[in-house]
CSV table of C-alpha atoms in Angstrom, one decimal:
chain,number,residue,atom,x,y,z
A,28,UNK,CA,136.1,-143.4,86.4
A,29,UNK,CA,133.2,-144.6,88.0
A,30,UNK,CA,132.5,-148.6,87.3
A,31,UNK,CA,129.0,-150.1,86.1
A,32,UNK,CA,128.0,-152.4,88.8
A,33,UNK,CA,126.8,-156.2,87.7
A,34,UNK,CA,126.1,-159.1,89.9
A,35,UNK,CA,127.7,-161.4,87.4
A,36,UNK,CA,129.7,-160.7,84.5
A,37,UNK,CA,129.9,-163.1,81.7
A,38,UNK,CA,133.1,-162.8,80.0
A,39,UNK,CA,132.5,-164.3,76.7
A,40,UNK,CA,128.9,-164.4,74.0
A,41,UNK,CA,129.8,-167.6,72.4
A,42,UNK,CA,127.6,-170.6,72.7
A,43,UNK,CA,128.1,-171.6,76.6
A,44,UNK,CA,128.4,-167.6,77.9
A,45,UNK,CA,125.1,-166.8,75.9
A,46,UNK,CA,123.8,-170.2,77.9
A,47,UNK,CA,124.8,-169.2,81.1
A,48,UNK,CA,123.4,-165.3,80.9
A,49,UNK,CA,120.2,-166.7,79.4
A,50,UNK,CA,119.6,-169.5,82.3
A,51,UNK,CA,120.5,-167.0,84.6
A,52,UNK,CA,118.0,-164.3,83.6
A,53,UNK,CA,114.7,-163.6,85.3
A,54,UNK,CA,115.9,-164.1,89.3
A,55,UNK,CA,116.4,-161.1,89.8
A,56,UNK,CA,120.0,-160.6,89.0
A,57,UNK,CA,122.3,-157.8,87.0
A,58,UNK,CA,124.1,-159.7,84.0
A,59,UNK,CA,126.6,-158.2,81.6
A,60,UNK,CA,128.1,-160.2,78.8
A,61,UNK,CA,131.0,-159.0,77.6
A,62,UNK,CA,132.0,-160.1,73.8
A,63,UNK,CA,134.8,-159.5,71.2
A,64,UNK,CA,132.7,-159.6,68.4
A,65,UNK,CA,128.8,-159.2,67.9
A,66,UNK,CA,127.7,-162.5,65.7
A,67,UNK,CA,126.2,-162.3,62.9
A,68,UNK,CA,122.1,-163.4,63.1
A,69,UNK,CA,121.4,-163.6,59.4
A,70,UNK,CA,123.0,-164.9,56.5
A,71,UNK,CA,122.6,-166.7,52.8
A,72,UNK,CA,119.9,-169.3,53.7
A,73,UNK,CA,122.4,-171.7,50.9
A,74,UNK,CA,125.8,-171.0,53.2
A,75,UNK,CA,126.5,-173.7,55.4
A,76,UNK,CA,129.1,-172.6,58.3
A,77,UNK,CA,132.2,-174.8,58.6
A,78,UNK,CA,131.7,-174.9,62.5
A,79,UNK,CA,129.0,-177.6,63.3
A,80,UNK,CA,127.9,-179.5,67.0
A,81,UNK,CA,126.4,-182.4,67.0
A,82,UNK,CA,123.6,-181.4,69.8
A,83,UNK,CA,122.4,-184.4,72.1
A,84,UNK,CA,118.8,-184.0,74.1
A,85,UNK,CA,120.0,-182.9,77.3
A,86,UNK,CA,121.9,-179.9,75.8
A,87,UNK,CA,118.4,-179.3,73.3
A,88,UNK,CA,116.1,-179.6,77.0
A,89,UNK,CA,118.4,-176.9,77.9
A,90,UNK,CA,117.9,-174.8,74.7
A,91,UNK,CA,113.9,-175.7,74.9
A,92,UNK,CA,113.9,-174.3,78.4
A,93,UNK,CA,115.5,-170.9,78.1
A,94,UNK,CA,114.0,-170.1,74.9
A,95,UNK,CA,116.4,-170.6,71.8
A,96,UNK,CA,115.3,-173.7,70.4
A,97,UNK,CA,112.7,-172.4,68.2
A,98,UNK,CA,115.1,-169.8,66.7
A,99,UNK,CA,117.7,-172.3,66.2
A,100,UNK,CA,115.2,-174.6,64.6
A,101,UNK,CA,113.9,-171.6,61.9
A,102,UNK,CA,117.6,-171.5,61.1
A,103,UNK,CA,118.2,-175.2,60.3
A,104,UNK,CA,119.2,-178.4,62.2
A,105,UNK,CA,119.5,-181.8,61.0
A,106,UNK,CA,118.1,-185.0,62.9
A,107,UNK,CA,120.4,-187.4,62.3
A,108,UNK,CA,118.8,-191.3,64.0
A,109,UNK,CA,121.8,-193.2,63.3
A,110,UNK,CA,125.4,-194.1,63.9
A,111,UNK,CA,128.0,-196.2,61.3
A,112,UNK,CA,131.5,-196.9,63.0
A,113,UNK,CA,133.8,-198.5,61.4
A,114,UNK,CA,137.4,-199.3,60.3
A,115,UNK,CA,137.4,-202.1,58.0
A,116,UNK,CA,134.1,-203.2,57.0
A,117,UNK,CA,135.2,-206.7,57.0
A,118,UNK,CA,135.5,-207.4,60.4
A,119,UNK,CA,134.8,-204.3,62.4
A,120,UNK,CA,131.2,-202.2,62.0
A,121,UNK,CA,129.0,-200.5,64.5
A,122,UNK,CA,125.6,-199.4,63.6
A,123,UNK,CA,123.4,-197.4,66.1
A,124,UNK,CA,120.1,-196.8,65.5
A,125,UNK,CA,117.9,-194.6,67.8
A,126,UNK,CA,114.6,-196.8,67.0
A,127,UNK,CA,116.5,-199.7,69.5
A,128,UNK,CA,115.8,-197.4,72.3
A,129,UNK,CA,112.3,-195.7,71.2
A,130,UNK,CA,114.3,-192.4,70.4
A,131,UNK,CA,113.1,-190.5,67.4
A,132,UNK,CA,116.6,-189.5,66.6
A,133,UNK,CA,119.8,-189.7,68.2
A,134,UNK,CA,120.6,-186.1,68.2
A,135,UNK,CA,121.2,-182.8,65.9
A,136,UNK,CA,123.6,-181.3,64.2
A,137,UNK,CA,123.4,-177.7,64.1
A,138,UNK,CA,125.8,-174.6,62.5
A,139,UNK,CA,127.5,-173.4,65.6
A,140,UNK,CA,126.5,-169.5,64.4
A,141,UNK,CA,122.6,-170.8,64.2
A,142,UNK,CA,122.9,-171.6,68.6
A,143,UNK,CA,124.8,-168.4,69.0
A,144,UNK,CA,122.4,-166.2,66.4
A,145,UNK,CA,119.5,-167.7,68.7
A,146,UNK,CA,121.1,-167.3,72.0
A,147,UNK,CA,122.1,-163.7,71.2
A,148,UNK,CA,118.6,-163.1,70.7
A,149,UNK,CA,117.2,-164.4,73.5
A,150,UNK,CA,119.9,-162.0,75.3
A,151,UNK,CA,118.7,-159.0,73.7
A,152,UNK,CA,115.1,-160.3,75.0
A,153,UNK,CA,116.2,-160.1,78.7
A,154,UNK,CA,116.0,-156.6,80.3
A,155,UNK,CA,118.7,-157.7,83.3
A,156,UNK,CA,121.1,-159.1,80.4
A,157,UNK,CA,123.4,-156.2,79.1
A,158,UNK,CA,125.6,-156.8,76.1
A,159,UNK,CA,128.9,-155.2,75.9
A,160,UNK,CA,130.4,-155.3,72.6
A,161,UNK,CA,133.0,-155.1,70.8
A,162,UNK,CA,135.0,-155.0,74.4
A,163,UNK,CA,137.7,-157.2,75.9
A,164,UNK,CA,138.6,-157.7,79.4
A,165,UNK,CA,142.1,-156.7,79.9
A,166,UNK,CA,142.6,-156.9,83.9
A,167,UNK,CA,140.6,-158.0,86.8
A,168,UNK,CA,141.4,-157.0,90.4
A,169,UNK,CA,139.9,-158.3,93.6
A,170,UNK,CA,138.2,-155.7,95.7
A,171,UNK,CA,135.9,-156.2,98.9
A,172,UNK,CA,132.9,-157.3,98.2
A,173,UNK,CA,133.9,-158.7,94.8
A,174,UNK,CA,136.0,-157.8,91.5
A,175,UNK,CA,137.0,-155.1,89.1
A,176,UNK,CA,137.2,-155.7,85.5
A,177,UNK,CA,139.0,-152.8,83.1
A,178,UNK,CA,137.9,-153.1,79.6
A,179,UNK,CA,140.0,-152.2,76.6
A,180,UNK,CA,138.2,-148.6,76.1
A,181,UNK,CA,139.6,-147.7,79.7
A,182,UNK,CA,136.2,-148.4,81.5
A,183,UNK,CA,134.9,-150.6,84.9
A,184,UNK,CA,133.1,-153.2,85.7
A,185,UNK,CA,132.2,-154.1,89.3
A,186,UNK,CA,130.8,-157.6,90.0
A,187,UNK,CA,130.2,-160.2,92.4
A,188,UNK,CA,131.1,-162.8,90.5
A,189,UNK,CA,132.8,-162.8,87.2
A,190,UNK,CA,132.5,-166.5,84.9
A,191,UNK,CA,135.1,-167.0,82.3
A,192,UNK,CA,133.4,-168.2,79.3
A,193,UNK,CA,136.2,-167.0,76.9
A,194,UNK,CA,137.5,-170.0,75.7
A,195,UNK,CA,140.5,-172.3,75.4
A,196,UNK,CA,143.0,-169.6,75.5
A,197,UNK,CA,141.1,-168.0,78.5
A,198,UNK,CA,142.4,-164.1,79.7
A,199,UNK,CA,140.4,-164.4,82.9
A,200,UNK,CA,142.1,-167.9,83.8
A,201,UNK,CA,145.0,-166.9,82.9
A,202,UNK,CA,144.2,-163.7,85.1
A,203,UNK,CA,143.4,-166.1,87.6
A,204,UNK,CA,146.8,-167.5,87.6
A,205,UNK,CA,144.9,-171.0,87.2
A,206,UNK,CA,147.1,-174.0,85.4
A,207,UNK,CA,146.0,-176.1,82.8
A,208,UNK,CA,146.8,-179.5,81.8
A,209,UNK,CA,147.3,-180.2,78.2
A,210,UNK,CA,147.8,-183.3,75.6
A,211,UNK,CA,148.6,-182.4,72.2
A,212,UNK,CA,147.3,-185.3,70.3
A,213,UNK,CA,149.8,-183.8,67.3
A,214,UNK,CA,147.2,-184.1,64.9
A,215,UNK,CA,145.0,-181.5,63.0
A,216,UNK,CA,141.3,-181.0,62.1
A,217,UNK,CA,140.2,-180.5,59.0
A,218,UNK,CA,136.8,-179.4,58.0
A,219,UNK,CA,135.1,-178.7,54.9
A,220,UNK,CA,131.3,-179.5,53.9
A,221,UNK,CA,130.2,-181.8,50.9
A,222,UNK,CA,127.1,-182.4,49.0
A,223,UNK,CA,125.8,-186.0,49.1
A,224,UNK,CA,123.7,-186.5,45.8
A,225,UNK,CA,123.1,-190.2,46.8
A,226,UNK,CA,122.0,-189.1,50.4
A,227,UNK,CA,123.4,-189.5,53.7
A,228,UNK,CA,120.6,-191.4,55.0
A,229,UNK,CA,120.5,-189.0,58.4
A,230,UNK,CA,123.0,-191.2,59.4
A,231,UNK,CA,126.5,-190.0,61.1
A,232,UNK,CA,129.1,-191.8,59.6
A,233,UNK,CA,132.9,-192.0,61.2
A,234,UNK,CA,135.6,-194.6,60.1
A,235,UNK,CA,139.0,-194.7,61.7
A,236,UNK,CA,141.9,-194.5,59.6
A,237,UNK,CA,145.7,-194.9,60.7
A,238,UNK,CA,146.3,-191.3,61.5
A,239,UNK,CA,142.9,-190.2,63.2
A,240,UNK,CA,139.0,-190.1,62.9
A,241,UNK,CA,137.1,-189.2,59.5
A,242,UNK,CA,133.7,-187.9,60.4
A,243,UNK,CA,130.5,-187.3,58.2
A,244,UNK,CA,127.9,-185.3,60.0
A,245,UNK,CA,124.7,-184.7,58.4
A,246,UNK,CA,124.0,-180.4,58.2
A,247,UNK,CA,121.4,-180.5,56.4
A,248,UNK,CA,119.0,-183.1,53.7
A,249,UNK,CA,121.9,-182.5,51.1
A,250,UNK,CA,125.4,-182.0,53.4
A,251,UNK,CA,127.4,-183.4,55.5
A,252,UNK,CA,130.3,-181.5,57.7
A,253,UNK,CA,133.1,-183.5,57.8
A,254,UNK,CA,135.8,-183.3,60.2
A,255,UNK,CA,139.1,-185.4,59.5
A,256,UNK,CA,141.7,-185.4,62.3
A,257,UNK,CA,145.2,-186.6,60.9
A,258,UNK,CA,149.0,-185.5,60.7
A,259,UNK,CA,149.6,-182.0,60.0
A,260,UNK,CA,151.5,-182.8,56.7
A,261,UNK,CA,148.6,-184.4,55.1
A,262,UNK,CA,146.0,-182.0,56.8
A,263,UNK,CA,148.1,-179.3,54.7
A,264,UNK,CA,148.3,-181.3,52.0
A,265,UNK,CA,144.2,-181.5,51.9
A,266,UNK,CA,144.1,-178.3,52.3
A,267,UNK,CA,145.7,-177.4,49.5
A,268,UNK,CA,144.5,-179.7,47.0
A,269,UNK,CA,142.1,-178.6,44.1
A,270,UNK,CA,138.7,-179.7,44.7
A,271,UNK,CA,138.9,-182.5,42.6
A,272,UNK,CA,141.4,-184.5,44.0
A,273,UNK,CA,139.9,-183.5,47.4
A,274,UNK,CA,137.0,-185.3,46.5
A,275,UNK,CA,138.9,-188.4,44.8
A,276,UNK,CA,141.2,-188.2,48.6
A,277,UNK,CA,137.5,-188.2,50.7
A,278,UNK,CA,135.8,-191.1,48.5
A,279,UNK,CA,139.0,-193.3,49.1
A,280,UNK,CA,139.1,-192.1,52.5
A,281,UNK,CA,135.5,-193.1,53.2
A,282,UNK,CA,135.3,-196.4,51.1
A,283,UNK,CA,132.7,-194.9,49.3
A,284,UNK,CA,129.9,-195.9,52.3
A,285,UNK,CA,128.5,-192.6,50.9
A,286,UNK,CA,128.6,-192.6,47.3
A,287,UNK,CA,130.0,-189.5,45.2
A,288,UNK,CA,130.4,-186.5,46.9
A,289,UNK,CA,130.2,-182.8,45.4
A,290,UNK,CA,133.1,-180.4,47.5
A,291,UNK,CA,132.5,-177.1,48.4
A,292,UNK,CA,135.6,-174.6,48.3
A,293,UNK,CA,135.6,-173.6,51.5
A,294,UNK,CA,138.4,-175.8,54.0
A,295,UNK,CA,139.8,-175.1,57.1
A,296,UNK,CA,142.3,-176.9,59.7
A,297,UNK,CA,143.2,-176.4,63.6
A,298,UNK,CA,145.7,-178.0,65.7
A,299,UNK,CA,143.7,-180.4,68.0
A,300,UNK,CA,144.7,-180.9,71.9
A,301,UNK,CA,143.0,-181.5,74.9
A,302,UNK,CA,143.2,-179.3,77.9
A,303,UNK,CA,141.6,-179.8,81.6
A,304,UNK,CA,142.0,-176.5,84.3
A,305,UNK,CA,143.8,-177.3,87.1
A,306,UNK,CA,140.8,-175.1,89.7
A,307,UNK,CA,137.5,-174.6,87.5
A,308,UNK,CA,137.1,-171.3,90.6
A,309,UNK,CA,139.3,-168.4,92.1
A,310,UNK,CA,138.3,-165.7,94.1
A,311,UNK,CA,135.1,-164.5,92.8
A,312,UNK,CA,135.5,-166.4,89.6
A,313,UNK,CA,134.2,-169.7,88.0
A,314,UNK,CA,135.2,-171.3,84.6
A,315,UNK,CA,132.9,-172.9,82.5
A,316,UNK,CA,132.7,-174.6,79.1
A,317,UNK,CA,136.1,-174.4,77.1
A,318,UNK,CA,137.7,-172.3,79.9
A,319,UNK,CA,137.5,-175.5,82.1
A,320,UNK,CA,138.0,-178.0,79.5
A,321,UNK,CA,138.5,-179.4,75.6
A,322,UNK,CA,138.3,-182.5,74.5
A,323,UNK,CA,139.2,-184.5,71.1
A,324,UNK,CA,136.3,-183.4,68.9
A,325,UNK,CA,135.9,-187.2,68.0
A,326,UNK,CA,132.8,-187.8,69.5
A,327,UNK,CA,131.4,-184.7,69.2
A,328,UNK,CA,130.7,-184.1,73.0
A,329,UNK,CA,132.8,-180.5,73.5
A,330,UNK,CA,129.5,-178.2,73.2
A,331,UNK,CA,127.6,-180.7,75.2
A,332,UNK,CA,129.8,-180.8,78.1
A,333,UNK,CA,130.0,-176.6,78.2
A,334,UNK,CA,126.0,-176.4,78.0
A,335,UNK,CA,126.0,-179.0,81.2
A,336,UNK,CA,128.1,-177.1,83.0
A,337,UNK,CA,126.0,-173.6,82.1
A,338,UNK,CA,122.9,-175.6,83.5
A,339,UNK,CA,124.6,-176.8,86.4
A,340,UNK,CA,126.1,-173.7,87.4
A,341,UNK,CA,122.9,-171.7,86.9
A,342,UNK,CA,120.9,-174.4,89.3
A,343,UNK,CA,124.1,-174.2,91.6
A,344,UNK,CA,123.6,-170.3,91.8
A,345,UNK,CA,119.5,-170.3,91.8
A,346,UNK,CA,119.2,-172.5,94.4
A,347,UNK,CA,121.3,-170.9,97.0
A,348,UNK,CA,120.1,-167.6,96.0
A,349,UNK,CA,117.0,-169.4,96.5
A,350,UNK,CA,118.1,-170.1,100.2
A,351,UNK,CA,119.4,-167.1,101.2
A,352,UNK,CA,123.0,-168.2,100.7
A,353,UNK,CA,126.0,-166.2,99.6
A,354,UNK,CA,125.4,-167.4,96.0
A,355,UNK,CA,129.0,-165.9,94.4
A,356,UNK,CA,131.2,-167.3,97.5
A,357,UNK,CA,133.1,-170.2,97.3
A,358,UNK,CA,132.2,-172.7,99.5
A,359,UNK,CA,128.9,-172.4,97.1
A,360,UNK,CA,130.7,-172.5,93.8
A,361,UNK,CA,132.5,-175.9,94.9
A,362,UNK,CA,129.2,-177.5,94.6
A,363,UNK,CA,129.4,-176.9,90.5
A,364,UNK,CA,132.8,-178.0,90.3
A,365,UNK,CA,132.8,-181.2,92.7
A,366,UNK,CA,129.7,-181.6,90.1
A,367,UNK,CA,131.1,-181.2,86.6
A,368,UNK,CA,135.2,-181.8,87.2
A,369,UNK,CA,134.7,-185.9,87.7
A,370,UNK,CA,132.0,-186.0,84.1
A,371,UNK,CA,134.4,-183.6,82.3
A,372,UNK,CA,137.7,-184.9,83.3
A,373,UNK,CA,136.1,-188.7,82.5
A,374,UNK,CA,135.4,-188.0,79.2
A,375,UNK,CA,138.9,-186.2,78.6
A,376,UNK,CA,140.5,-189.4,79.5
A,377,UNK,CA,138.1,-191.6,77.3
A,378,UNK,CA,138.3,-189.5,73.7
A,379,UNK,CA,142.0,-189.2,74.5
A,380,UNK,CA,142.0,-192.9,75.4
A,381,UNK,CA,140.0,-194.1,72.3
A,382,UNK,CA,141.9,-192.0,69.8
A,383,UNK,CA,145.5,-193.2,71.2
A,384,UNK,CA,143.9,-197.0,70.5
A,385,UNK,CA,142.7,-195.9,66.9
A,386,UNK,CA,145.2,-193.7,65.4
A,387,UNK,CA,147.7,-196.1,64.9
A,388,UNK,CA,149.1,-198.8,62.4
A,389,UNK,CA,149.9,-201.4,64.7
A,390,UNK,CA,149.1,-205.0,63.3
A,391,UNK,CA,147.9,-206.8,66.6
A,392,UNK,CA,145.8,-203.8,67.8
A,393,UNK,CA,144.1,-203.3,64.7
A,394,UNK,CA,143.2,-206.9,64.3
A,395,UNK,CA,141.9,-207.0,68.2
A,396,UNK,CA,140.1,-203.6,68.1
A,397,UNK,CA,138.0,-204.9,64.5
A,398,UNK,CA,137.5,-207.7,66.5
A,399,UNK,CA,136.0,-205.3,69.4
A,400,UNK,CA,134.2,-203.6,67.1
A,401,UNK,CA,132.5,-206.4,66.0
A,402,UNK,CA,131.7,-207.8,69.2
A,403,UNK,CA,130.3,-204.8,70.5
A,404,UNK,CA,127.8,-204.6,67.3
A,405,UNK,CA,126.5,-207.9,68.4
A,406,UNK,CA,125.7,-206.5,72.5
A,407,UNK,CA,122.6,-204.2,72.4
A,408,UNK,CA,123.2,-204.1,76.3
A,409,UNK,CA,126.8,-202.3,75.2
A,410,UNK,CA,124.7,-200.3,72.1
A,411,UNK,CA,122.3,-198.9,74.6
A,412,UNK,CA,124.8,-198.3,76.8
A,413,UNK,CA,126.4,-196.1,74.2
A,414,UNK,CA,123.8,-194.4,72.7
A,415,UNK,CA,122.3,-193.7,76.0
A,416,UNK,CA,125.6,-191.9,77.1
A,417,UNK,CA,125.6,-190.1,74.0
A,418,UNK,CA,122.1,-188.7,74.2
A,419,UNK,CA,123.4,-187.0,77.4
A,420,UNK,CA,120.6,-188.6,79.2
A,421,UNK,CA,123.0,-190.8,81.9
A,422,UNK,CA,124.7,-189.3,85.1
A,423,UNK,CA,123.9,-186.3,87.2
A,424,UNK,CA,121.4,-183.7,84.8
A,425,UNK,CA,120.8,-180.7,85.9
A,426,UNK,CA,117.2,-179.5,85.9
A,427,UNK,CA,117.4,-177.0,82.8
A,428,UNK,CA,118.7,-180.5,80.9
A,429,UNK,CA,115.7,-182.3,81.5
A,430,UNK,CA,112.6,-182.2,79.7
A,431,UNK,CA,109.7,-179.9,79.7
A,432,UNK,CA,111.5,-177.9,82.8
A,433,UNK,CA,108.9,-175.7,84.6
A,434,UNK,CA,111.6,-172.9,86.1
């Protein structure tokens, strides 16, 4: 059987593939994206997804500049312009506030399926962007001159370059033969969404309890995602209560900073665990986004990280294509990893770091890290610092990540 013949496929249409095909598109390249599932682009404007990212400016530069914040916006974000940390009000509270550092807000929070509904369309926009779904990729074999990828209905792909955007549980890594370093923090997620009669002030709210992070993220002027990492007993045991005594276990849980709460039905859990690749490139291949690396979704930085390394990758490949380099070898590809490895593997450490100090009941720490808390209330060198790193707007940024990008 004769094989289609790509410069670049994209294995993977969630939210970092779609990225990476869409800042891609227009230079003259042949892209297919190959996906499991088509997503969904419409849906009950009063059904809130369970699967939210908080969305800082340098990932919503990137979405302005290859043409999917406007449909992500007609499908509903929510600004939130402050931050309440805490454990025990008493002697440990954080408050950011994105007017200390002339910012209108401090970020989004946006329905995962709203960025991929968006992204999809842009896609289906491009006419060098081919979409291959439903269709897995079930073995890859190098060949001169590049790679061949067999799909599940028993037809080929030839490429130049092939980028793994398929996830934490990546087949083309693992194709690849490419190790991964994992931490199991032994702890679950569990999200569910709320009403929040009294309001929710667009304020993110996230106290640290003995067994892991509860997080209130604002999805829209009435709701708030939460996510609540703890043991997997009692993430069962929330998952299986009846919605009342839900409710009664989130108001305790939350020291009623938010007032009474309205749950909806809908819950969910996952195992959480953080996972760094030992190569983010093989022969003809590159990882990006989850492929490369997860992180504890405590500080809601996973998406932000992939859509960095979709812009950097895309400026990586432009720019030598740009100079009449060999764009898909190697030696080029090192320059997105030696850029994105040291950011990604940093913040790894940190969330992993920072949950380790909170999740746990020991007397002395708890005592010294309120203590902490407090202290670092009082710096508004450290909460610029902070909210500064969280905006996305410190480090290296690649040129689709800044502002009002001209191409």
């Amino acid at each position: 059987m004769t094989a289609r013949d790509f410069d670049i496929v994209i294995a993977g249409g969630g939210m970092v593939g779609a990225a990476v095909a869409c800042a891609l598109s227009g230079n003259g390249l042949h892209i297919a994206v190959v996906e499991k599932q088509a997503p969904p682009l419409t849906w009950p404007g009063d059904e809130i997804d369970l699967r939210v990212s908080a969305i800082n400016h340098a990932s919503q530069h990137l979405l302005e500049n290859i043409g999917a914040w406007d449909a992500i916006r007609e499908r509903g974000i929510q600004p939130y312009r402050e931050m309440r940390v805490w454990e025990q009000p008493s002697i440990g509270d954080i408050h950011f506030d994105s007017a200390a550092i002339g910012e209108s807000d401090l970020g989004h929070i946006i329905q995962n399926r709203a960025i991929q509904a968006a992204l999809w369309e842009r896609m289906q926009a491009c006419d060098d962007i081919t979409l291959l779904t439903p269709a897995v990729i079930t073995h890859m074999d190098e060949e001169p001159g590049g790679l061949s990828l067999l799909l599940d209905d028993g037809s080929r792909l030839a490429c130049r370059l092939a980028v793994a955007a398929d996830g934490a549980r990546s087949r083309l890594r693992d194709m690849a033969g490419i190790k991964v370093d994992v931490h199991d923090f032994h702890q679950f997620a569990l999200v569910a969404t709320v009403a929040t009669p009294e309001g929710h002030k667009e304020t993110a709210w996230q106290r640290f309890l003995p067994n892991g992070p509860l997080a209130f993220l604002p999805v829209s002027p009435t709701h708030c995602s939460i996510v609540w990492s703890t043991t997997g007993e009692q993430s069962q045991q929330l998952l299986e209560m009846q919605n009342d005594d839900f409710c009664a276990a989130l108001l305790e849980a939350s020291g009623g900073r938010l007032g009474a709460l309205v749950c909806d039905d809908a819950r969910a859990r996952f195992p959480l665990r953080s996972q760094h690749a030992e190569s983010y490139l093989a022969e003809r291949l590159v990882l990006v986004g989850d492929a490369a690396h997860q992180i504890h979704p405590l500080a809601g930085q996973g998406v932000n990280l992939g859509f960095r390394d979709a812009a950097k990758l895309a400026e990586v490949i432009l720019s030598a294509q740009e100079a009449g380099e060999p764009w898909h070898a190697r030696p080029v590809l090192r320059r997105y990893e030696r850029a994105r490895r040291g950011d990604n593997a940093l913040t790894r450490k940190s969330m992993e770091a920072f949950n380790g100090l909170f999740s746990n009941r020991i007397l002395p720490l708890r005592l010294l890290r309120n203590l902490g808390l407090g202290a670092a209330d009082r710096s508004a060198i450290a909460k610029r610092l902070f909210m500064q790193h969280a905006l996305g707007s410190t480090g290296d940024q690649p040129p689709l990540c800044r502002k009002r990008f001209a191409g």
